[in-house]
């Protein structure tokens, strides 16, 4: 993420164009159906989108889920672990009790 700000001006944050363009595009295209069909990744998407402190916008959330997907792939490939959706959800540090909306 890149923020366009200077002095007292707080600009918009947007996705940076760094890294491999084709890889970013492929991951984004994979995340779209992933959050529709996989309940664990959908819950991660909903958490980042609706959290009380610092909720993310649509594409920012998609990128965050894509980063989580990369970390899951990396763990599977390097450590040889089996995919466990409940373990993946437990790794996210969430507040123990969310305030109730009025």
PDB file of N, CA and C in Angstrom:
ATOM      1  N   UNK A   1       0.829  -1.168   0.000  1.00  0.00           N
ATOM      2  CA  UNK A   1       0.000   0.000   0.000  1.00  0.00           C
ATOM      3  C   UNK A   1       0.884   1.246   0.000  1.00  0.00           C
ATOM      4  N   UNK A   2       0.440   2.229  -0.723  1.00  0.00           N
ATOM      5  CA  UNK A   2       1.153   3.498  -0.823  1.00  0.00           C
ATOM      6  C   UNK A   2       0.184   4.590  -0.422  1.00  0.00           C
ATOM      7  N   UNK A   3       0.632   5.498   0.421  1.00  0.00           N
ATOM      8  CA  UNK A   3      -0.206   6.618   0.834  1.00  0.00           C
ATOM      9  C   UNK A   3       0.321   7.893   0.200  1.00  0.00           C
ATOM     10  N   UNK A   4      -0.558   8.665  -0.374  1.00  0.00           N
ATOM     11  CA  UNK A   4      -0.200   9.925  -1.012  1.00  0.00           C
ATOM     12  C   UNK A   4      -0.512  11.050  -0.042  1.00  0.00           C
ATOM     13  N   UNK A   5       0.445  11.398   0.834  1.00  0.00           N
ATOM     14  CA  UNK A   5       0.204  12.447   1.811  1.00  0.00           C
ATOM     15  C   UNK A   5       1.448  13.313   1.955  1.00  0.00           C
ATOM     16  N   UNK A   6       1.202  14.541   2.388  1.00  0.00           N
ATOM     17  CA  UNK A   6       2.287  15.489   2.572  1.00  0.00           C
ATOM     18  C   UNK A   6       1.853  16.541   3.590  1.00  0.00           C
ATOM     19  N   UNK A   7       2.656  16.742   4.612  1.00  0.00           N
ATOM     20  CA  UNK A   7       2.316  17.750   5.617  1.00  0.00           C
ATOM     21  C   UNK A   7       0.997  17.435   6.278  1.00  0.00           C
ATOM     22  N   UNK A   8       0.076  18.403   6.234  1.00  0.00           N
ATOM     23  CA  UNK A   8      -1.242  18.207   6.845  1.00  0.00           C
ATOM     24  C   UNK A   8      -2.210  17.472   5.921  1.00  0.00           C
ATOM     25  N   UNK A   9      -1.847  17.354   4.658  1.00  0.00           N
ATOM     26  CA  UNK A   9      -2.710  16.671   3.688  1.00  0.00           C
ATOM     27  C   UNK A   9      -2.587  15.162   3.847  1.00  0.00           C
ATOM     28  N   UNK A  10      -3.719  14.517   4.073  1.00  0.00           N
ATOM     29  CA  UNK A  10      -3.730  13.055   4.144  1.00  0.00           C
ATOM     30  C   UNK A  10      -4.394  12.543   2.885  1.00  0.00           C
ATOM     31  N   UNK A  11      -3.606  11.922   2.024  1.00  0.00           N
ATOM     32  CA  UNK A  11      -4.110  11.438   0.743  1.00  0.00           C
ATOM     33  C   UNK A  11      -4.667  10.038   0.836  1.00  0.00           C
ATOM     34  N   UNK A  12      -5.088   9.549  -0.294  1.00  0.00           N
ATOM     35  CA  UNK A  12      -5.634   8.200  -0.378  1.00  0.00           C
ATOM     36  C   UNK A  12      -4.523   7.163  -0.333  1.00  0.00           C
ATOM     37  N   UNK A  13      -4.855   6.007   0.193  1.00  0.00           N
ATOM     38  CA  UNK A  13      -3.926   4.886   0.096  1.00  0.00           C
ATOM     39  C   UNK A  13      -4.373   4.039  -1.088  1.00  0.00           C
ATOM     40  N   UNK A  14      -3.415   3.562  -1.824  1.00  0.00           N
ATOM     41  CA  UNK A  14      -3.738   2.706  -2.959  1.00  0.00           C
ATOM     42  C   UNK A  14      -2.712   1.589  -3.057  1.00  0.00           C
ATOM     43  N   UNK A  15      -3.035   0.619  -3.834  1.00  0.00           N
ATOM     44  CA  UNK A  15      -2.170  -0.536  -4.014  1.00  0.00           C
ATOM     45  C   UNK A  15      -0.953  -0.099  -4.819  1.00  0.00           C
ATOM     46  N   UNK A  16       0.229  -0.425  -4.316  1.00  0.00           N
ATOM     47  CA  UNK A  16       1.450  -0.047  -5.029  1.00  0.00           C
ATOM     48  C   UNK A  16       1.621  -0.937  -6.257  1.00  0.00           C
ATOM     49  N   UNK A  17       2.368  -0.468  -7.192  1.00  0.00           N
ATOM     50  CA  UNK A  17       2.606  -1.218  -8.433  1.00  0.00           C
ATOM     51  C   UNK A  17       3.951  -1.942  -8.395  1.00  0.00           C
ATOM     52  N   UNK A  18       4.431  -2.225  -7.201  1.00  0.00           N
ATOM     53  CA  UNK A  18       5.713  -2.901  -7.054  1.00  0.00           C
ATOM     54  C   UNK A  18       5.530  -4.405  -7.204  1.00  0.00           C
ATOM     55  N   UNK A  19       6.604  -5.068  -7.501  1.00  0.00           N
ATOM     56  CA  UNK A  19       6.567  -6.520  -7.597  1.00  0.00           C
ATOM     57  C   UNK A  19       6.229  -7.005  -8.992  1.00  0.00           C
ATOM     58  N   UNK A  20       5.924  -8.261  -9.080  1.00  0.00           N
ATOM     59  CA  UNK A  20       5.641  -8.896 -10.367  1.00  0.00           C
ATOM     60  C   UNK A  20       4.194  -8.636 -10.771  1.00  0.00           C
ATOM     61  N   UNK A  21       4.041  -7.965 -11.900  1.00  0.00           N
ATOM     62  CA  UNK A  21       2.728  -7.551 -12.374  1.00  0.00           C
ATOM     63  C   UNK A  21       1.825  -8.754 -12.659  1.00  0.00           C
ATOM     64  N   UNK A  22       2.343  -9.749 -13.352  1.00  0.00           N
ATOM     65  CA  UNK A  22       1.534 -10.914 -13.709  1.00  0.00           C
ATOM     66  C   UNK A  22       1.156 -11.735 -12.480  1.00  0.00           C
ATOM     67  N   UNK A  23       2.077 -11.840 -11.515  1.00  0.00           N
ATOM     68  CA  UNK A  23       1.788 -12.576 -10.294  1.00  0.00           C
ATOM     69  C   UNK A  23       0.694 -11.880  -9.491  1.00  0.00           C
ATOM     70  N   UNK A  24       0.775 -10.554  -9.383  1.00  0.00           N
ATOM     71  CA  UNK A  24      -0.271  -9.796  -8.696  1.00  0.00           C
ATOM     72  C   UNK A  24      -1.619 -10.021  -9.359  1.00  0.00           C
ATOM     73  N   UNK A  25      -1.652 -10.003 -10.670  1.00  0.00           N
ATOM     74  CA  UNK A  25      -2.890 -10.169 -11.417  1.00  0.00           C
ATOM     75  C   UNK A  25      -3.472 -11.565 -11.202  1.00  0.00           C
ATOM     76  N   UNK A  26      -2.625 -12.577 -11.253  1.00  0.00           N
ATOM     77  CA  UNK A  26      -3.083 -13.957 -11.076  1.00  0.00           C
ATOM     78  C   UNK A  26      -3.625 -14.167  -9.664  1.00  0.00           C
ATOM     79  N   UNK A  27      -2.921 -13.654  -8.674  1.00  0.00           N
ATOM     80  CA  UNK A  27      -3.378 -13.819  -7.287  1.00  0.00           C
ATOM     81  C   UNK A  27      -4.713 -13.125  -7.080  1.00  0.00           C
ATOM     82  N   UNK A  28      -4.865 -11.937  -7.640  1.00  0.00           N
ATOM     83  CA  UNK A  28      -6.133 -11.220  -7.523  1.00  0.00           C
ATOM     84  C   UNK A  28      -7.258 -12.017  -8.183  1.00  0.00           C
ATOM     85  N   UNK A  29      -6.990 -12.604  -9.345  1.00  0.00           N
ATOM     86  CA  UNK A  29      -8.005 -13.387 -10.040  1.00  0.00           C
ATOM     87  C   UNK A  29      -8.332 -14.692  -9.316  1.00  0.00           C
ATOM     88  N   UNK A  30      -7.384 -15.215  -8.562  1.00  0.00           N
ATOM     89  CA  UNK A  30      -7.621 -16.432  -7.789  1.00  0.00           C
ATOM     90  C   UNK A  30      -8.431 -16.118  -6.534  1.00  0.00           C
ATOM     91  N   UNK A  31      -8.189 -14.960  -5.950  1.00  0.00           N
ATOM     92  CA  UNK A  31      -8.861 -14.597  -4.701  1.00  0.00           C
ATOM     93  C   UNK A  31     -10.361 -14.373  -4.923  1.00  0.00           C
ATOM     94  N   UNK A  32     -10.751 -13.848  -6.063  1.00  0.00           N
ATOM     95  CA  UNK A  32     -12.174 -13.581  -6.318  1.00  0.00           C
ATOM     96  C   UNK A  32     -13.044 -14.831  -6.115  1.00  0.00           C
ATOM     97  N   UNK A  33     -12.798 -15.932  -6.826  1.00  0.00           N
ATOM     98  CA  UNK A  33     -13.634 -17.118  -6.574  1.00  0.00           C
ATOM     99  C   UNK A  33     -13.314 -17.811  -5.247  1.00  0.00           C
ATOM    100  N   UNK A  34     -12.114 -17.609  -4.737  1.00  0.00           N
ATOM    101  CA  UNK A  34     -11.728 -18.238  -3.479  1.00  0.00           C
ATOM    102  C   UNK A  34     -12.594 -17.755  -2.327  1.00  0.00           C
ATOM    103  N   UNK A  35     -12.828 -16.458  -2.243  1.00  0.00           N
ATOM    104  CA  UNK A  35     -13.642 -15.951  -1.136  1.00  0.00           C
ATOM    105  C   UNK A  35     -15.118 -16.289  -1.321  1.00  0.00           C
ATOM    106  N   UNK A  36     -15.508 -16.650  -2.529  1.00  0.00           N
ATOM    107  CA  UNK A  36     -16.897 -17.057  -2.756  1.00  0.00           C
ATOM    108  C   UNK A  36     -17.121 -18.524  -2.405  1.00  0.00           C
ATOM    109  N   UNK A  37     -16.096 -19.351  -2.569  1.00  0.00           N
ATOM    110  CA  UNK A  37     -16.296 -20.783  -2.389  1.00  0.00           C
ATOM    111  C   UNK A  37     -15.665 -21.359  -1.124  1.00  0.00           C
ATOM    112  N   UNK A  38     -14.683 -20.689  -0.519  1.00  0.00           N
ATOM    113  CA  UNK A  38     -13.990 -21.219   0.652  1.00  0.00           C
ATOM    114  C   UNK A  38     -14.427 -20.436   1.883  1.00  0.00           C
ATOM    115  N   UNK A  39     -15.049 -21.125   2.844  1.00  0.00           N
ATOM    116  CA  UNK A  39     -15.603 -20.422   4.003  1.00  0.00           C
ATOM    117  C   UNK A  39     -14.519 -19.824   4.905  1.00  0.00           C
ATOM    118  N   UNK A  40     -13.341 -20.458   4.986  1.00  0.00           N
ATOM    119  CA  UNK A  40     -12.281 -19.914   5.830  1.00  0.00           C
ATOM    120  C   UNK A  40     -11.748 -18.598   5.267  1.00  0.00           C
ATOM    121  N   UNK A  41     -11.466 -18.587   3.957  1.00  0.00           N
ATOM    122  CA  UNK A  41     -10.971 -17.351   3.345  1.00  0.00           C
ATOM    123  C   UNK A  41     -12.061 -16.281   3.319  1.00  0.00           C
ATOM    124  N   UNK A  42     -13.327 -16.690   3.231  1.00  0.00           N
ATOM    125  CA  UNK A  42     -14.430 -15.730   3.282  1.00  0.00           C
ATOM    126  C   UNK A  42     -14.501 -15.079   4.665  1.00  0.00           C
ATOM    127  N   UNK A  43     -14.279 -15.860   5.709  1.00  0.00           N
ATOM    128  CA  UNK A  43     -14.315 -15.281   7.050  1.00  0.00           C
ATOM    129  C   UNK A  43     -13.147 -14.318   7.264  1.00  0.00           C
ATOM    130  N   UNK A  44     -11.995 -14.622   6.671  1.00  0.00           N
ATOM    131  CA  UNK A  44     -10.862 -13.689   6.745  1.00  0.00           C
ATOM    132  C   UNK A  44     -11.201 -12.401   5.999  1.00  0.00           C
ATOM    133  N   UNK A  45     -11.814 -12.538   4.821  1.00  0.00           N
ATOM    134  CA  UNK A  45     -12.228 -11.370   4.045  1.00  0.00           C
ATOM    135  C   UNK A  45     -13.211 -10.520   4.849  1.00  0.00           C
ATOM    136  N   UNK A  46     -14.216 -11.159   5.446  1.00  0.00           N
ATOM    137  CA  UNK A  46     -15.214 -10.425   6.231  1.00  0.00           C
ATOM    138  C   UNK A  46     -14.587  -9.750   7.438  1.00  0.00           C
ATOM    139  N   UNK A  47     -13.636 -10.430   8.080  1.00  0.00           N
ATOM    140  CA  UNK A  47     -12.972  -9.837   9.239  1.00  0.00           C
ATOM    141  C   UNK A  47     -12.236  -8.554   8.852  1.00  0.00           C
ATOM    142  N   UNK A  48     -11.399  -8.609   7.815  1.00  0.00           N
ATOM    143  CA  UNK A  48     -10.651  -7.419   7.401  1.00  0.00           C
ATOM    144  C   UNK A  48     -11.591  -6.305   6.928  1.00  0.00           C
ATOM    145  N   UNK A  49     -12.683  -6.664   6.320  1.00  0.00           N
ATOM    146  CA  UNK A  49     -13.610  -5.682   5.764  1.00  0.00           C
ATOM    147  C   UNK A  49     -14.432  -4.999   6.846  1.00  0.00           C
ATOM    148  N   UNK A  50     -14.812  -5.735   7.906  1.00  0.00           N
ATOM    149  CA  UNK A  50     -15.763  -5.223   8.895  1.00  0.00           C
ATOM    150  C   UNK A  50     -15.185  -4.996  10.277  1.00  0.00           C
ATOM    151  N   UNK A  51     -13.876  -5.111  10.422  1.00  0.00           N
ATOM    152  CA  UNK A  51     -13.318  -4.921  11.762  1.00  0.00           C
ATOM    153  C   UNK A  51     -13.526  -3.480  12.217  1.00  0.00           C
ATOM    154  N   UNK A  52     -13.603  -3.302  13.523  1.00  0.00           N
ATOM    155  CA  UNK A  52     -13.905  -1.993  14.108  1.00  0.00           C
ATOM    156  C   UNK A  52     -12.758  -1.013  13.869  1.00  0.00           C
ATOM    157  N   UNK A  53     -11.545  -1.441  14.186  1.00  0.00           N
ATOM    158  CA  UNK A  53     -10.387  -0.571  14.047  1.00  0.00           C
ATOM    159  C   UNK A  53      -9.721  -0.823  12.697  1.00  0.00           C
ATOM    160  N   UNK A  54      -9.605   0.199  11.866  1.00  0.00           N
ATOM    161  CA  UNK A  54      -8.945   0.154  10.570  1.00  0.00           C
ATOM    162  C   UNK A  54      -9.561  -0.874   9.617  1.00  0.00           C
ATOM    163  N   UNK A  55     -10.852  -0.740   9.277  1.00  0.00           N
ATOM    164  CA  UNK A  55     -11.406  -1.655   8.267  1.00  0.00           C
ATOM    165  C   UNK A  55     -10.823  -1.341   6.895  1.00  0.00           C
ATOM    166  N   UNK A  56     -10.619  -2.358   6.104  1.00  0.00           N
ATOM    167  CA  UNK A  56     -10.041  -2.175   4.780  1.00  0.00           C
ATOM    168  C   UNK A  56     -11.145  -2.010   3.743  1.00  0.00           C
ATOM    169  N   UNK A  57     -10.792  -1.374   2.645  1.00  0.00           N
ATOM    170  CA  UNK A  57     -11.724  -1.218   1.534  1.00  0.00           C
ATOM    171  C   UNK A  57     -11.660  -2.472   0.669  1.00  0.00           C
ATOM    172  N   UNK A  58     -12.482  -2.533  -0.363  1.00  0.00           N
ATOM    173  CA  UNK A  58     -12.643  -3.740  -1.170  1.00  0.00           C
ATOM    174  C   UNK A  58     -11.367  -4.329  -1.726  1.00  0.00           C
ATOM    175  N   UNK A  59     -10.645  -3.561  -2.529  1.00  0.00           N
ATOM    176  CA  UNK A  59      -9.434  -4.117  -3.153  1.00  0.00           C
ATOM    177  C   UNK A  59      -8.320  -4.315  -2.138  1.00  0.00           C
ATOM    178  N   UNK A  60      -8.252  -3.458  -1.126  1.00  0.00           N
ATOM    179  CA  UNK A  60      -7.250  -3.651  -0.079  1.00  0.00           C
ATOM    180  C   UNK A  60      -7.482  -4.983   0.620  1.00  0.00           C
ATOM    181  N   UNK A  61      -8.746  -5.309   0.848  1.00  0.00           N
ATOM    182  CA  UNK A  61      -9.084  -6.572   1.490  1.00  0.00           C
ATOM    183  C   UNK A  61      -8.708  -7.747   0.596  1.00  0.00           C
ATOM    184  N   UNK A  62      -8.947  -7.602  -0.689  1.00  0.00           N
ATOM    185  CA  UNK A  62      -8.590  -8.674  -1.628  1.00  0.00           C
ATOM    186  C   UNK A  62      -7.086  -8.921  -1.618  1.00  0.00           C
ATOM    187  N   UNK A  63      -6.314  -7.861  -1.565  1.00  0.00           N
ATOM    188  CA  UNK A  63      -4.854  -7.999  -1.520  1.00  0.00           C
ATOM    189  C   UNK A  63      -4.413  -8.654  -0.213  1.00  0.00           C
ATOM    190  N   UNK A  64      -5.052  -8.279   0.901  1.00  0.00           N
ATOM    191  CA  UNK A  64      -4.712  -8.890   2.190  1.00  0.00           C
ATOM    192  C   UNK A  64      -5.012 -10.391   2.178  1.00  0.00           C
ATOM    193  N   UNK A  65      -6.133 -10.785   1.595  1.00  0.00           N
ATOM    194  CA  UNK A  65      -6.472 -12.209   1.491  1.00  0.00           C
ATOM    195  C   UNK A  65      -5.490 -12.913   0.557  1.00  0.00           C
ATOM    196  N   UNK A  66      -5.079 -12.230  -0.516  1.00  0.00           N
ATOM    197  CA  UNK A  66      -4.081 -12.797  -1.420  1.00  0.00           C
ATOM    198  C   UNK A  66      -2.750 -13.021  -0.724  1.00  0.00           C
ATOM    199  N   UNK A  67      -2.359 -12.083   0.127  1.00  0.00           N
ATOM    200  CA  UNK A  67      -1.113 -12.253   0.898  1.00  0.00           C
ATOM    201  C   UNK A  67      -1.222 -13.438   1.845  1.00  0.00           C
ATOM    202  N   UNK A  68      -2.391 -13.616   2.451  1.00  0.00           N
ATOM    203  CA  UNK A  68      -2.599 -14.762   3.332  1.00  0.00           C
ATOM    204  C   UNK A  68      -2.503 -16.064   2.533  1.00  0.00           C
ATOM    205  N   UNK A  69      -3.056 -16.057   1.323  1.00  0.00           N
ATOM    206  CA  UNK A  69      -2.985 -17.229   0.457  1.00  0.00           C
ATOM    207  C   UNK A  69      -1.532 -17.579   0.127  1.00  0.00           C
ATOM    208  N   UNK A  70      -0.727 -16.575  -0.157  1.00  0.00           N
ATOM    209  CA  UNK A  70       0.697 -16.807  -0.437  1.00  0.00           C
ATOM    210  C   UNK A  70       1.393 -17.405   0.777  1.00  0.00           C
ATOM    211  N   UNK A  71       1.087 -16.885   1.972  1.00  0.00           N
ATOM    212  CA  UNK A  71       1.709 -17.418   3.185  1.00  0.00           C
ATOM    213  C   UNK A  71       1.291 -18.868   3.432  1.00  0.00           C
ATOM    214  N   UNK A  72       0.036 -19.191   3.129  1.00  0.00           N
ATOM    215  CA  UNK A  72      -0.433 -20.568   3.284  1.00  0.00           C
ATOM    216  C   UNK A  72       0.305 -21.485   2.301  1.00  0.00           C
ATOM    217  N   UNK A  73       0.418 -21.065   1.037  1.00  0.00           N
ATOM    218  CA  UNK A  73       1.165 -21.843   0.053  1.00  0.00           C
ATOM    219  C   UNK A  73       2.616 -22.043   0.478  1.00  0.00           C
ATOM    220  N   UNK A  74       3.233 -20.985   0.990  1.00  0.00           N
ATOM    221  CA  UNK A  74       4.632 -21.063   1.401  1.00  0.00           C
ATOM    222  C   UNK A  74       4.805 -22.070   2.532  1.00  0.00           C
ATOM    223  N   UNK A  75       3.904 -22.046   3.507  1.00  0.00           N
ATOM    224  CA  UNK A  75       3.994 -22.994   4.628  1.00  0.00           C
ATOM    225  C   UNK A  75       3.798 -24.429   4.156  1.00  0.00           C
ATOM    226  N   UNK A  76       2.867 -24.628   3.236  1.00  0.00           N
ATOM    227  CA  UNK A  76       2.629 -25.973   2.719  1.00  0.00           C
ATOM    228  C   UNK A  76       3.855 -26.490   1.971  1.00  0.00           C
ATOM    229  N   UNK A  77       4.457 -25.624   1.162  1.00  0.00           N
ATOM    230  CA  UNK A  77       5.595 -26.055   0.339  1.00  0.00           C
ATOM    231  C   UNK A  77       6.884 -26.233   1.153  1.00  0.00           C
ATOM    232  N   UNK A  78       7.170 -25.340   2.080  1.00  0.00           N
ATOM    233  CA  UNK A  78       8.446 -25.409   2.795  1.00  0.00           C
ATOM    234  C   UNK A  78       8.415 -26.357   3.988  1.00  0.00           C
ATOM    235  N   UNK A  79       7.293 -26.365   4.715  1.00  0.00           N
ATOM    236  CA  UNK A  79       7.225 -27.178   5.925  1.00  0.00           C
ATOM    237  C   UNK A  79       6.542 -28.517   5.701  1.00  0.00           C
ATOM    238  N   UNK A  80       5.889 -28.656   4.561  1.00  0.00           N
ATOM    239  CA  UNK A  80       5.212 -29.917   4.262  1.00  0.00           C
ATOM    240  C   UNK A  80       3.988 -30.168   5.118  1.00  0.00           C
ATOM    241  N   UNK A  81       3.358 -29.113   5.626  1.00  0.00           N
ATOM    242  CA  UNK A  81       2.167 -29.286   6.458  1.00  0.00           C
ATOM    243  C   UNK A  81       0.938 -29.445   5.573  1.00  0.00           C
ATOM    244  N   UNK A  82      -0.093 -30.014   6.142  1.00  0.00           N
ATOM    245  CA  UNK A  82      -1.361 -30.193   5.445  1.00  0.00           C
ATOM    246  C   UNK A  82      -2.225 -28.962   5.712  1.00  0.00           C
ATOM    247  N   UNK A  83      -2.982 -28.537   4.706  1.00  0.00           N
ATOM    248  CA  UNK A  83      -3.851 -27.374   4.868  1.00  0.00           C
ATOM    249  C   UNK A  83      -4.891 -27.636   5.941  1.00  0.00           C
ATOM    250  N   UNK A  84      -4.986 -26.709   6.883  1.00  0.00           N
ATOM    251  CA  UNK A  84      -5.957 -26.794   7.961  1.00  0.00           C
ATOM    252  C   UNK A  84      -6.628 -25.432   8.081  1.00  0.00           C
ATOM    253  N   UNK A  85      -7.866 -25.334   7.625  1.00  0.00           N
ATOM    254  CA  UNK A  85      -8.580 -24.065   7.609  1.00  0.00           C
ATOM    255  C   UNK A  85      -8.796 -23.475   8.984  1.00  0.00           C
ATOM    256  N   UNK A  86      -9.112 -24.310   9.978  1.00  0.00           N
ATOM    257  CA  UNK A  86      -9.341 -23.784  11.325  1.00  0.00           C
ATOM    258  C   UNK A  86      -8.046 -23.235  11.930  1.00  0.00           C
ATOM    259  N   UNK A  87      -6.922 -23.861  11.654  1.00  0.00           N
ATOM    260  CA  UNK A  87      -5.627 -23.354  12.135  1.00  0.00           C
ATOM    261  C   UNK A  87      -5.312 -22.017  11.484  1.00  0.00           C
ATOM    262  N   UNK A  88      -5.636 -21.880  10.201  1.00  0.00           N
ATOM    263  CA  UNK A  88      -5.380 -20.647   9.480  1.00  0.00           C
ATOM    264  C   UNK A  88      -6.190 -19.497  10.084  1.00  0.00           C
ATOM    265  N   UNK A  89      -7.433 -19.760  10.439  1.00  0.00           N
ATOM    266  CA  UNK A  89      -8.279 -18.719  11.023  1.00  0.00           C
ATOM    267  C   UNK A  89      -7.800 -18.352  12.420  1.00  0.00           C
ATOM    268  N   UNK A  90      -7.299 -19.315  13.176  1.00  0.00           N
ATOM    269  CA  UNK A  90      -6.801 -19.042  14.523  1.00  0.00           C
ATOM    270  C   UNK A  90      -5.560 -18.158  14.516  1.00  0.00           C
ATOM    271  N   UNK A  91      -4.808 -18.152  13.422  1.00  0.00           N
ATOM    272  CA  UNK A  91      -3.585 -17.363  13.345  1.00  0.00           C
ATOM    273  C   UNK A  91      -3.842 -15.863  13.296  1.00  0.00           C
ATOM    274  N   UNK A  92      -5.051 -15.449  12.951  1.00  0.00           N
ATOM    275  CA  UNK A  92      -5.367 -14.026  12.894  1.00  0.00           C
ATOM    276  C   UNK A  92      -5.621 -13.536  14.313  1.00  0.00           C
ATOM    277  N   UNK A  93      -4.929 -12.476  14.697  1.00  0.00           N
ATOM    278  CA  UNK A  93      -5.071 -11.917  16.039  1.00  0.00           C
ATOM    279  C   UNK A  93      -6.291 -11.008  16.063  1.00  0.00           C
ATOM    280  N   UNK A  94      -7.374 -11.531  16.607  1.00  0.00           N
ATOM    281  CA  UNK A  94      -8.617 -10.771  16.708  1.00  0.00           C
ATOM    282  C   UNK A  94      -8.852 -10.403  18.159  1.00  0.00           C
ATOM    283  N   UNK A  95      -9.519  -9.275  18.392  1.00  0.00           N
ATOM    284  CA  UNK A  95      -9.872  -8.949  19.780  1.00  0.00           C
ATOM    285  C   UNK A  95     -10.790 -10.028  20.351  1.00  0.00           C
ATOM    286  N   UNK A  96     -10.658 -10.318  21.637  1.00  0.00           N
ATOM    287  CA  UNK A  96     -11.445 -11.386  22.231  1.00  0.00           C
ATOM    288  C   UNK A  96     -12.913 -11.027  22.297  1.00  0.00           C
ATOM    289  N   UNK A  97     -13.232  -9.756  22.523  1.00  0.00           N
ATOM    290  CA  UNK A  97     -14.617  -9.370  22.592  1.00  0.00           C
ATOM    291  C   UNK A  97     -14.828  -8.106  21.781  1.00  0.00           C
ATOM    292  N   UNK A  98     -15.713  -8.167  20.813  1.00  0.00           N
ATOM    293  CA  UNK A  98     -16.011  -7.015  19.984  1.00  0.00           C
ATOM    294  C   UNK A  98     -17.137  -6.200  20.625  1.00  0.00           C
ATOM    295  N   UNK A  99     -17.034  -4.875  20.578  1.00  0.00           N
ATOM    296  CA  UNK A  99     -18.133  -4.063  21.112  1.00  0.00           C
ATOM    297  C   UNK A  99     -19.391  -4.245  20.273  1.00  0.00           C
ATOM    298  N   UNK A 100     -20.529  -4.240  20.925  1.00  0.00           N
ATOM    299  CA  UNK A 100     -21.793  -4.431  20.234  1.00  0.00           C
ATOM    300  C   UNK A 100     -22.233  -3.124  19.568  1.00  0.00           C
ATOM    301  N   UNK A 101     -22.767  -3.243  18.376  1.00  0.00           N
ATOM    302  CA  UNK A 101     -23.267  -2.065  17.663  1.00  0.00           C
ATOM    303  C   UNK A 101     -24.602  -1.654  18.253  1.00  0.00           C
ATOM    304  N   UNK A 102     -24.831  -0.370  18.320  1.00  0.00           N
ATOM    305  CA  UNK A 102     -26.078   0.133  18.915  1.00  0.00           C
ATOM    306  C   UNK A 102     -27.188   0.173  17.896  1.00  0.00           C
TER     307      UNK A 102
END
